[in-house]
Short mmCIF file of C-alpha atoms in Angstrom, two decimals:
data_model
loop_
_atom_site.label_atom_id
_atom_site.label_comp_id
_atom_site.label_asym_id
_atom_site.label_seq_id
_atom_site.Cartn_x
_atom_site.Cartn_y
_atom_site.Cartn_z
CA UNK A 1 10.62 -8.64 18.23
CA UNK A 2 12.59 -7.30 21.56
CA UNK A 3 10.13 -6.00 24.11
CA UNK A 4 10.80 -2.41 25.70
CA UNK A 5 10.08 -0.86 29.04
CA UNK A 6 9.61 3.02 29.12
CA UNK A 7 8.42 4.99 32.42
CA UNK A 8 4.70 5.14 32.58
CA UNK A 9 4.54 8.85 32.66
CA UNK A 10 6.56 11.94 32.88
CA UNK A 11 5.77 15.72 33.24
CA UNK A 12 7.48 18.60 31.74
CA UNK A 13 7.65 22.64 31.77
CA UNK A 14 6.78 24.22 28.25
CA UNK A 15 9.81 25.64 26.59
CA UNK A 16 11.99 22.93 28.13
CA UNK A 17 13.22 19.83 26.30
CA UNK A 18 11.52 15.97 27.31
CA UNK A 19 13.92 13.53 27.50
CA UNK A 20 12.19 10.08 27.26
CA UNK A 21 13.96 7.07 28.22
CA UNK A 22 13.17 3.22 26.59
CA UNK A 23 15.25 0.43 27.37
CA UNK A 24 15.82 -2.52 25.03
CA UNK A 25 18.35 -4.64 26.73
CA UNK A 26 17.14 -7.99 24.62
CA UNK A 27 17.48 -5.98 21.25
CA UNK A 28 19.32 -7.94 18.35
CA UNK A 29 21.26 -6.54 15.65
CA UNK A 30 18.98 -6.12 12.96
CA UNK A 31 16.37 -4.50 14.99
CA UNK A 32 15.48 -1.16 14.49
CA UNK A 33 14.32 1.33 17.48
CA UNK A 34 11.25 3.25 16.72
CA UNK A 35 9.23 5.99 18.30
CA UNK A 36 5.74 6.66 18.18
CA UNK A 37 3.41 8.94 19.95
CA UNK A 38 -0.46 9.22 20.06
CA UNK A 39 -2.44 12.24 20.85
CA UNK A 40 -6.07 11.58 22.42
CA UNK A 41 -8.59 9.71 20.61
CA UNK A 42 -6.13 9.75 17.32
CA UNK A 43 -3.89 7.34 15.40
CA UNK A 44 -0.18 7.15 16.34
CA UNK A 45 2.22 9.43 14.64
CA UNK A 46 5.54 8.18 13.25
CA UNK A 47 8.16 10.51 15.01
CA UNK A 48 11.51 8.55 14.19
CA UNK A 49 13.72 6.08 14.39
CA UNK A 50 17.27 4.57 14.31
CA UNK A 51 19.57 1.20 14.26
CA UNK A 52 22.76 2.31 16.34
CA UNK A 53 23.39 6.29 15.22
CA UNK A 54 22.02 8.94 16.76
CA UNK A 55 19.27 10.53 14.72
CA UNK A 56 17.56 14.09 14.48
CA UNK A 57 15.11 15.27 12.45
CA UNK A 58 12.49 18.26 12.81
CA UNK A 59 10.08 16.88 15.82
CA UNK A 60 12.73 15.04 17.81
CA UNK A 61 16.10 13.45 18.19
CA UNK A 62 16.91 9.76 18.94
CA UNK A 63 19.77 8.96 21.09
CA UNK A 64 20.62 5.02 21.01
CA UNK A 65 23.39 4.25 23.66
CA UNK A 66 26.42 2.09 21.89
CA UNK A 67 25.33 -1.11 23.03
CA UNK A 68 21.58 -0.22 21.73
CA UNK A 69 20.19 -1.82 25.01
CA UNK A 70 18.41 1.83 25.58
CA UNK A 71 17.20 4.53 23.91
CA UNK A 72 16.12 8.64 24.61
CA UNK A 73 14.03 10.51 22.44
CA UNK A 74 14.45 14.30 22.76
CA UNK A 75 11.62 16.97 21.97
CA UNK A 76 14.14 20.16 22.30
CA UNK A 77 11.85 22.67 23.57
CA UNK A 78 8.10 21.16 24.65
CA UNK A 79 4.45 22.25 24.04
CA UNK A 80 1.32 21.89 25.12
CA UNK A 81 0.77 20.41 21.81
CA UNK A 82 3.29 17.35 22.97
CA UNK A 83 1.23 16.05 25.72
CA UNK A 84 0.73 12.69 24.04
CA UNK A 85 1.68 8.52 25.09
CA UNK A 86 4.71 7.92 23.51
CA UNK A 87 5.24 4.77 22.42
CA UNK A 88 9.36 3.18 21.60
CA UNK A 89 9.02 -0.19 19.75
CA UNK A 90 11.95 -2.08 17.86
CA UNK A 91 10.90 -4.03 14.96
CA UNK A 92 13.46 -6.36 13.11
CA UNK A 93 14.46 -5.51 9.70
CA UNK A 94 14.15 -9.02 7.63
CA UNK A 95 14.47 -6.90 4.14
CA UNK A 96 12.43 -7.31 1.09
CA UNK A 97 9.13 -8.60 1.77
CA UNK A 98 8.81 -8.42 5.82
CA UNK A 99 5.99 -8.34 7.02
CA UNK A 100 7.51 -5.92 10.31
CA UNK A 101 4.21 -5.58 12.28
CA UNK A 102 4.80 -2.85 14.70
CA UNK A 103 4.20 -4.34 18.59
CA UNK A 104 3.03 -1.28 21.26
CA UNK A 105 3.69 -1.84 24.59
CA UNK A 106 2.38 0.85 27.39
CA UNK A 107 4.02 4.06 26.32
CA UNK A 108 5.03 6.46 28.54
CA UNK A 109 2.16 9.27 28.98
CA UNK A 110 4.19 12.74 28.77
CA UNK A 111 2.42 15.85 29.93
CA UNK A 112 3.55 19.05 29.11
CA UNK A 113 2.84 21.35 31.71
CA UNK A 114 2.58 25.42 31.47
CA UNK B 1 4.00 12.83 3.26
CA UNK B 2 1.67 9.29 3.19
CA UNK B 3 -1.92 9.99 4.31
CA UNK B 4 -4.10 6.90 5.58
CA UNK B 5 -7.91 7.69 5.39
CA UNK B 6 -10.24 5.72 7.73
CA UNK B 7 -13.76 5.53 7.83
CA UNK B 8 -16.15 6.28 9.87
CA UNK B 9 -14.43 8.13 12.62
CA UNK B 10 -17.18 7.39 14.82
CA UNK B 11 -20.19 4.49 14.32
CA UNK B 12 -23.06 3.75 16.49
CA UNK B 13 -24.82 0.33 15.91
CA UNK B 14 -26.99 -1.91 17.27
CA UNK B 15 -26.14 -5.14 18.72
CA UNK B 16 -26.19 -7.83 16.61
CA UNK B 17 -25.60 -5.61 12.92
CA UNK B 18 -22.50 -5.51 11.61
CA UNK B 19 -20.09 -2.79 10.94
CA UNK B 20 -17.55 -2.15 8.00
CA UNK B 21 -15.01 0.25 8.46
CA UNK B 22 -12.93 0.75 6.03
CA UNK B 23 -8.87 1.96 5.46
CA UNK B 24 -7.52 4.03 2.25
CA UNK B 25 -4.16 4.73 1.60
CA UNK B 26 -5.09 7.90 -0.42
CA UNK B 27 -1.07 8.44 -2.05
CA UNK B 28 0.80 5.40 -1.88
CA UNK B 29 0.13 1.36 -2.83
CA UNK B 30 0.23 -0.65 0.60
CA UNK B 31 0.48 -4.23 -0.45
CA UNK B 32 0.28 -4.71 3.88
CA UNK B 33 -2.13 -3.13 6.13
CA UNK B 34 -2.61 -3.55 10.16
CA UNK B 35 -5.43 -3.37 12.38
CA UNK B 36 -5.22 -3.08 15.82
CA UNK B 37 -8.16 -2.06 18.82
CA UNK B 38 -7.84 -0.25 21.51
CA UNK B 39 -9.53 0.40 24.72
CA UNK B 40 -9.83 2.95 27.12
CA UNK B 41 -6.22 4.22 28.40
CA UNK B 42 -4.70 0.86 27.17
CA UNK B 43 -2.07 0.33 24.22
CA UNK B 44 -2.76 -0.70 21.13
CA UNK B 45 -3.22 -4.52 20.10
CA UNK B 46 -2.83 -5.80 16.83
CA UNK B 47 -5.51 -8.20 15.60
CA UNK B 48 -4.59 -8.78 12.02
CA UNK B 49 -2.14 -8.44 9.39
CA UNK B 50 -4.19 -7.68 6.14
CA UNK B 51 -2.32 -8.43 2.41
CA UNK B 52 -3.35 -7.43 -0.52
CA UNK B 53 -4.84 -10.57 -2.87
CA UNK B 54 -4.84 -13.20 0.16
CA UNK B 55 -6.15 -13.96 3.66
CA UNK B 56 -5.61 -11.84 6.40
CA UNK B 57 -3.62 -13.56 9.30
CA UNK B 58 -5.28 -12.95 12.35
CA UNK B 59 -2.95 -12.56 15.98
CA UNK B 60 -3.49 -15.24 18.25
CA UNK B 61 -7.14 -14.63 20.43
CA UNK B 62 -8.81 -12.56 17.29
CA UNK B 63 -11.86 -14.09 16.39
CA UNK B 64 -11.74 -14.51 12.30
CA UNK B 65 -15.41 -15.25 11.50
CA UNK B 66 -16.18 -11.96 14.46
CA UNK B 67 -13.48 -9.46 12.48
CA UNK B 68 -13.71 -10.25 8.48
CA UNK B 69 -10.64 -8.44 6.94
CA UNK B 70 -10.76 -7.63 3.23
CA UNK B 71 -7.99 -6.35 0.83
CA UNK B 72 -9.08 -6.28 -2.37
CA UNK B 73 -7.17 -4.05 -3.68
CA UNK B 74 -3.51 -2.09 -2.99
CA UNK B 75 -5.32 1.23 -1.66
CA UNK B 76 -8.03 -0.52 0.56
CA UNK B 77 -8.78 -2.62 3.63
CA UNK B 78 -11.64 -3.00 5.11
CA UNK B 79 -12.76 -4.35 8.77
CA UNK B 80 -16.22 -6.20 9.28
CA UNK B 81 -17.43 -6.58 12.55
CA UNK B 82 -20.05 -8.73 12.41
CA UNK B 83 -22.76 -9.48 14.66
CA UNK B 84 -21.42 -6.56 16.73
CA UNK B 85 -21.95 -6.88 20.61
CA UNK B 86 -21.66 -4.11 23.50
CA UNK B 87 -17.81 -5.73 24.84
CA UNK B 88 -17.19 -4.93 20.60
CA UNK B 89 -17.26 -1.13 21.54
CA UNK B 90 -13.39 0.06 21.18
CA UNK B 91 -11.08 2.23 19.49
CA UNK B 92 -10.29 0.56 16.18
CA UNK B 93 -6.88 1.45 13.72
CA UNK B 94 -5.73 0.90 10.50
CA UNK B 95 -1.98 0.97 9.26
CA UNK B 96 -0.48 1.12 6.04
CA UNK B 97 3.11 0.00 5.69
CA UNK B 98 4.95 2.25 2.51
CA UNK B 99 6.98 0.67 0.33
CA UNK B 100 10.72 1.26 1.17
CA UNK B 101 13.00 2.87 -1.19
CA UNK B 102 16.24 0.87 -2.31
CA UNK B 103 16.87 -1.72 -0.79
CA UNK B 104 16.93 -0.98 2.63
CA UNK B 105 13.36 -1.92 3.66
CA UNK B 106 13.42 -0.96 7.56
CA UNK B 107 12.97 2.60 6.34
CA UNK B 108 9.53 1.13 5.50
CA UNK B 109 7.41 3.61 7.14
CA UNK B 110 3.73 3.00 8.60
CA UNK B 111 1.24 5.38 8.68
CA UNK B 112 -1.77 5.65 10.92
CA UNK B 113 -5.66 6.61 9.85
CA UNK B 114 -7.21 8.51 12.57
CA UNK B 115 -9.07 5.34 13.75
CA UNK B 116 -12.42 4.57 14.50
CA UNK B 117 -14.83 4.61 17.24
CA UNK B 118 -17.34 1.77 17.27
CA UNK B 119 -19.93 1.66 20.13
CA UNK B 120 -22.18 -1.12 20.35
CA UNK B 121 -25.78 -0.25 22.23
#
């Protein structure tokens, strides 16, 4: 699977939206982009994730540029309750019985700030 | 949505005991399960890929006889530490991948239990 680099940390006001950049430059074609995010002493949380489309759903949306070699996931409007690691991992889509471990590099640690 | 139980949340043992901890997918088959460890404000790292009705494969530098890995059946896993010693102490996972729907399996999804925290004394 194609490794990713993401910013080690990032801050942002409450209310505003965190944009969270991941770059994939060595993706392939059947690799999927996935994000992730882990609050303190819990298990990650699937947020969402995308081939080449951009993606939205109710915690976030997924912008993949259109040569897939980076990625932004958007939390509109920030809480406290976001301050997490967020992790962006592509995993290759082999179909039917695929194993498709999930690989986590460092994340980027986002903290939401009052 | 999928729910993955893990347990104990938190286990305190003595060196040299070992520890089972053990991962439920409480709505869903998982015929695939993950564990991974984690240490203090580090990433995750995968030690073994558990399937249902065979052997676990184990990532390269993960002890097999140190971290037995059970699967017995499509709802559980289970991770043995054995003869658990102090550098043991970590942050230990389970995931459960859900079966896709159609055809189109990278909308497999992969849920997290809430992880456990083994400390070795």
């Amino acid at each position: 699977d194609a490794k990713t680099t993401q910013p080690p940390s990032m801050d942002c006001a409450e209310g505003r939206a965190a944009n969270l950049p991941c770059n994939h430059s060595t993706i392939s074609g059947n690799e999927y982009v996935y994000w992730y995010r882990q609050i303190h002493s819990q298990g990650p949380q699937y947020i969402i994730h995308g081939l080449k489309n951009n993606e939205t759903n109710e915690m976030a949306s997924l912008i993949i540029t259109e040569d897939r070699k980076s990625s932004t996931l958007i939390l509109p409007h920030a809480t406290l309750r976001d301050t997490a690691v967020y992790y962006c991992i592509v995993r290759a889509y082999a179909g039917g019985t695929s194993y498709g471990k999930l690989t986590f590099g460092q994340g980027t640690i986002l903290t939401v700030h009052p | 949505g999928a729910v993955v139980s893990q347990h104990p949340s938190r286990v305190i043992c003595k060196s040299g005991t070992s520890v089972k901890i053990e991962c439920r997918s409480l709505d869903f088959q998982a015929t695939t399960m993950f564990w991974y460890r984690q240490f203090p404000k580090k990433s995750l790292m995968l030690m073994a890929t558990s399937n249902e009705g065979s052997k676990a494969t184990y990532e390269q530098g993960v002890e097999k006889d140190k971290f037995l890995i059970n699967h017995a059946s499509l709802t559980l896993s289970t991770l043995t530490v054995t003869s658990a010693h102090p550098e043991d102490s970590s942050f230990y996972i389970c995931s459960a991948r859900e079966p896709g729907t159609g055809y189109v399996s990278a909308n497999y999804g992969y849920t997290f239990g809430s992880g456990t925290r083994l400390t070795v004394v």
